[in-house]
Coordinates of N, CA and C in Angstrom, one line a residue:
M436 N -63.8 -44.8 -112.6 CA -63.5 -44.5 -111.2 C -64.7 -45.0 -110.4
Y437 N -64.4 -45.6 -109.3 CA -65.3 -46.2 -108.4 C -66.1 -45.1 -107.7
P438 N -67.4 -45.3 -107.4 CA -68.3 -44.3 -106.7 C -67.7 -43.8 -105.4
A439 N -67.1 -44.7 -104.6 CA -66.5 -44.2 -103.3 C -65.4 -43.3 -103.6
K440 N -64.5 -43.6 -104.6 CA -63.4 -42.7 -104.9 C -63.9 -41.4 -105.4
M441 N -64.9 -41.4 -106.3 CA -65.5 -40.1 -106.8 C -66.0 -39.3 -105.6
F442 N -66.7 -39.9 -104.7 CA -67.3 -39.2 -103.6 C -66.2 -38.6 -102.7
F443 N -65.1 -39.4 -102.5 CA -64.0 -38.9 -101.7 C -63.3 -37.7 -102.3
N444 N -63.1 -37.8 -103.6 CA -62.5 -36.6 -104.3 C -63.4 -35.4 -104.2
M445 N -64.7 -35.6 -104.3 CA -65.7 -34.5 -104.2 C -65.6 -33.9 -102.8
F446 N -65.5 -34.8 -101.8 CA -65.4 -34.4 -100.4 C -64.2 -33.5 -100.1
L447 N -63.0 -33.9 -100.7 CA -61.8 -33.1 -100.6 C -62.0 -31.7 -101.2
K448 N -62.7 -31.7 -102.3 CA -62.9 -30.4 -103.0 C -63.8 -29.5 -102.1
W449 N -64.8 -30.1 -101.5 CA -65.7 -29.4 -100.5 C -64.9 -28.9 -99.4
K450 N -64.0 -29.7 -98.9 CA -63.2 -29.3 -97.7 C -62.4 -28.0 -98.0
Q451 N -61.9 -28.0 -99.2 CA -61.0 -26.8 -99.6 C -61.9 -25.6 -99.9
N452 N -63.1 -25.8 -100.4 CA -63.9 -24.7 -100.8 C -65.1 -24.4 -99.8
K453 N -65.0 -24.7 -98.5 CA -66.1 -24.7 -97.6 C -66.7 -23.2 -97.5
I454 N -65.9 -22.2 -97.6 CA -66.4 -20.8 -97.5 C -67.2 -20.5 -98.7
L455 N -66.7 -20.9 -99.9 CA -67.5 -20.7 -101.1 C -68.8 -21.4 -101.1
I456 N -68.9 -22.6 -100.6 CA -70.1 -23.4 -100.5 C -71.1 -22.7 -99.5
L457 N -70.6 -22.2 -98.3 CA -71.4 -21.5 -97.4 C -71.9 -20.2 -98.0
N458 N -71.0 -19.5 -98.8 CA -71.4 -18.3 -99.5 C -72.6 -18.5 -100.4
N459 N -72.6 -19.6 -101.1 CA -73.7 -19.9 -102.1 C -74.9 -20.3 -101.3
I460 N -74.8 -21.0 -100.2 CA -76.0 -21.5 -99.5 C -76.7 -20.3 -98.7
L461 N -75.9 -19.5 -98.0 CA -76.5 -18.5 -97.2 C -76.6 -17.1 -97.9
K462 N -75.7 -16.7 -98.7 CA -75.7 -15.4 -99.3 C -76.4 -15.4 -100.7
G463 N -76.1 -16.4 -101.5 CA -76.7 -16.5 -102.8 C -75.7 -15.8 -103.8
R464 N -76.2 -15.6 -105.0 CA -75.3 -15.0 -106.1 C -76.1 -13.9 -106.8
G465 N -75.3 -13.1 -107.5 CA -75.9 -12.2 -108.4 C -76.6 -11.0 -107.8
Q466 N -77.5 -10.4 -108.5 CA -78.2 -9.1 -108.1 C -78.9 -9.2 -106.8
F467 N -79.5 -10.4 -106.5 CA -80.3 -10.5 -105.3 C -79.5 -11.2 -104.1
A468 N -78.2 -11.2 -104.1 CA -77.4 -11.8 -103.0 C -77.7 -11.0 -101.8
S469 N -77.9 -11.6 -100.7 CA -78.2 -10.9 -99.4 C -76.9 -10.3 -98.8
E470 N -77.1 -9.2 -98.1 CA -76.0 -8.6 -97.4 C -76.3 -8.6 -95.9
W471 N -77.5 -9.0 -95.5 CA -77.8 -9.0 -94.0 C -78.6 -10.3 -93.8
F472 N -78.6 -10.7 -92.5 CA -79.2 -12.0 -92.1 C -80.1 -11.6 -90.8
L473 N -81.4 -11.7 -90.9 CA -82.3 -11.4 -89.8 C -82.9 -12.6 -89.2
V474 N -82.8 -12.7 -87.9 CA -83.5 -13.9 -87.2 C -84.4 -13.3 -86.1
I475 N -85.6 -13.7 -86.2 CA -86.6 -13.3 -85.2 C -87.2 -14.5 -84.5
L476 N -87.2 -14.5 -83.2 CA -87.7 -15.6 -82.4 C -88.9 -15.1 -81.5
R477 N -90.1 -15.6 -81.8 CA -91.2 -15.1 -81.0 C -91.8 -16.3 -80.2
L478 N -91.7 -16.2 -78.9 CA -92.3 -17.2 -78.0 C -93.3 -16.5 -77.2
E479 N -94.6 -16.8 -77.5 CA -95.7 -16.1 -76.9 C -95.6 -14.6 -77.1
S480 N -95.5 -13.9 -76.0 CA -95.4 -12.4 -76.1 C -93.9 -11.9 -76.1
N481 N -93.0 -12.8 -75.9 CA -91.6 -12.4 -75.9 C -91.0 -12.5 -77.3
I482 N -90.3 -11.4 -77.7 CA -89.7 -11.4 -79.0 C -88.2 -11.0 -78.9
E483 N -87.4 -11.9 -79.5 CA -86.0 -11.6 -79.6 C -85.6 -11.6 -81.1
W484 N -84.7 -10.7 -81.4 CA -84.3 -10.6 -82.8 C -82.8 -10.2 -82.9
V485 N -82.2 -10.5 -84.0 CA -80.8 -10.1 -84.3 C -80.7 -9.8 -85.8
L486 N -80.0 -8.8 -86.2 CA -79.7 -8.5 -87.6 C -78.2 -8.4 -87.7
K487 N -77.6 -9.3 -88.5 CA -76.1 -9.4 -88.6 C -75.7 -9.3 -90.1
P488 N -74.5 -8.8 -90.4 CA -74.0 -8.8 -91.8 C -73.8 -10.2 -92.2
I489 N -74.1 -10.5 -93.4 CA -74.0 -11.9 -93.9 C -72.6 -12.5 -93.8
N490 N -71.6 -11.7 -94.0 CA -70.2 -12.3 -93.9 C -69.9 -12.7 -92.5
E491 N -70.4 -12.0 -91.5 CA -70.2 -12.4 -90.1 C -71.0 -13.8 -89.8
V492 N -72.2 -13.9 -90.4 CA -72.9 -15.1 -90.3 C -72.2 -16.3 -91.0
I493 N -71.7 -16.1 -92.1 CA -70.9 -17.1 -92.9 C -69.7 -17.6 -92.0
N494 N -69.0 -16.7 -91.4 CA -67.9 -17.0 -90.6 C -68.4 -17.8 -89.3
F495 N -69.5 -17.4 -88.8 CA -70.1 -18.1 -87.6 C -70.5 -19.5 -87.9
Y496 N -71.1 -19.8 -89.0 CA -71.6 -21.1 -89.3 C -70.5 -22.0 -90.0
G497 N -69.4 -21.4 -90.4 CA -68.3 -22.1 -91.0 C -67.5 -22.9 -90.0
G498 N -66.7 -23.8 -90.4 CA -65.9 -24.7 -89.5 C -65.4 -25.9 -90.2
E499 N -65.1 -26.9 -89.4 CA -64.5 -28.1 -90.0 C -65.5 -28.9 -90.8
V500 N -65.0 -29.5 -91.9 CA -65.9 -30.4 -92.7 C -65.7 -31.8 -92.2
M501 N -66.9 -32.5 -91.9 CA -66.8 -33.8 -91.4 C -68.2 -34.5 -91.6
F502 N -68.2 -35.8 -91.3 CA -69.4 -36.6 -91.4 C -70.1 -36.6 -90.0
S503 N -71.4 -36.5 -89.9 CA -72.1 -36.6 -88.6 C -72.2 -38.1 -88.3
P504 N -72.6 -38.5 -87.1 CA -72.8 -39.9 -86.8 C -73.9 -40.5 -87.6
Q505 N -74.8 -39.7 -88.1 CA -75.9 -40.3 -88.9 C -75.6 -40.4 -90.4
G506 N -74.4 -39.9 -90.7 CA -73.9 -40.1 -92.1 C -74.1 -38.9 -93.0
S507 N -74.6 -37.8 -92.4 CA -74.7 -36.5 -93.2 C -73.4 -35.8 -93.2
L508 N -73.2 -35.0 -94.2 CA -72.0 -34.1 -94.3 C -72.2 -32.9 -93.6
K509 N -71.3 -32.5 -92.7 CA -71.4 -31.2 -92.0 C -70.3 -30.3 -92.4
I510 N -70.6 -29.1 -92.7 CA -69.7 -28.0 -93.0 C -69.9 -27.0 -91.8
G511 N -69.0 -27.1 -90.8 CA -69.2 -26.3 -89.6 C -70.5 -26.6 -88.9
K512 N -71.4 -25.6 -88.8 CA -72.7 -25.8 -88.2 C -73.8 -26.0 -89.2
V513 N -73.5 -26.3 -90.4 CA -74.5 -26.5 -91.5 C -74.4 -28.0 -91.8
T514 N -75.6 -28.7 -91.8 CA -75.7 -30.1 -92.1 C -76.3 -30.2 -93.5
M515 N -75.7 -31.1 -94.3 CA -76.1 -31.3 -95.7 C -76.5 -32.8 -95.8
Q516 N -77.7 -33.1 -96.3 CA -78.1 -34.5 -96.5 C -79.0 -34.6 -97.7
R517 N -79.1 -35.8 -98.2 CA -80.0 -36.1 -99.3 C -81.4 -35.9 -98.9
K518 N -82.2 -35.3 -99.7 CA -83.6 -35.0 -99.4 C -84.4 -36.2 -99.1
G519 N -84.6 -37.1 -100.1 CA -85.3 -38.3 -100.0 C -86.8 -38.1 -99.6
G520 N -87.5 -39.2 -99.4 CA -88.9 -39.2 -98.9 C -89.9 -38.6 -99.8
D521 N -89.6 -38.5 -101.1 CA -90.6 -37.9 -102.1 C -91.2 -39.0 -103.0
G522 N -91.2 -40.2 -102.5 CA -91.9 -41.2 -103.3 C -91.3 -41.5 -104.7
G523 N -89.9 -41.3 -104.8 CA -89.2 -41.6 -106.0 C -89.2 -40.5 -107.0
R524 N -89.7 -39.3 -106.7 CA -89.7 -38.2 -107.6 C -88.3 -37.7 -107.8
E525 N -88.0 -36.9 -108.8 CA -86.7 -36.3 -109.0 C -86.2 -35.5 -107.8
S526 N -87.1 -34.8 -107.1 CA -86.7 -34.0 -106.0 C -86.1 -34.8 -104.8
A527 N -86.3 -36.1 -104.8 CA -85.7 -37.0 -103.8 C -84.2 -37.1 -103.9
K528 N -83.7 -36.7 -105.1 CA -82.3 -36.8 -105.3 C -81.6 -35.5 -105.0
M529 N -82.3 -34.5 -104.6 CA -81.7 -33.2 -104.3 C -81.1 -33.2 -102.9
L530 N -80.3 -32.2 -102.6 CA -79.7 -32.0 -101.3 C -80.5 -31.0 -100.5
Q531 N -80.5 -31.1 -99.2 CA -81.1 -30.1 -98.3 C -80.0 -29.7 -97.3
F532 N -80.0 -28.4 -97.0 CA -79.1 -27.9 -96.0 C -79.8 -27.4 -94.8
K533 N -79.3 -27.7 -93.6 CA -80.0 -27.4 -92.4 C -79.1 -26.5 -91.5
I534 N -79.7 -25.4 -91.0 CA -79.0 -24.6 -90.0 C -80.0 -24.3 -88.9
D535 N -79.4 -23.9 -87.8 CA -80.3 -23.5 -86.6 C -80.0 -22.0 -86.5
P536 N -80.9 -21.1 -87.0 CA -80.7 -19.7 -86.9 C -80.8 -19.1 -85.5
T537 N -81.4 -19.8 -84.6 CA -81.4 -19.3 -83.2 C -80.1 -19.3 -82.5
L538 N -79.1 -20.0 -83.1 CA -77.7 -20.0 -82.5 C -77.2 -18.5 -82.6
L539 N -77.6 -17.7 -83.5 CA -77.2 -16.3 -83.6 C -77.7 -15.4 -82.5
L540 N -78.8 -15.9 -81.8 CA -79.3 -15.1 -80.8 C -78.5 -15.1 -79.5
K541 N -77.6 -16.1 -79.4 CA -76.8 -16.2 -78.1 C -75.6 -15.4 -78.1

């Protein structure tokens, strides 16, 4: 199977299982899976914070699966990209997931 076809098949599976993927990224698994999500923003002497149930956070960050203009995969408000930049070490082949936790403060 060609690499492009393999990636496309994987992309379709991700699209169908996006909630499961977000569950694994944000909540985790097993005994230490989180039930709450805490965001604290401290700007000089001003402090804002929010504490939300993890399922509400997963629904907030969820959404359409698509590619960003830069070529990263986006699952709702979560961006996934290849880590890279590690000078050829094995960790350069890993994925990193990016979220903006301050979106929950609004």
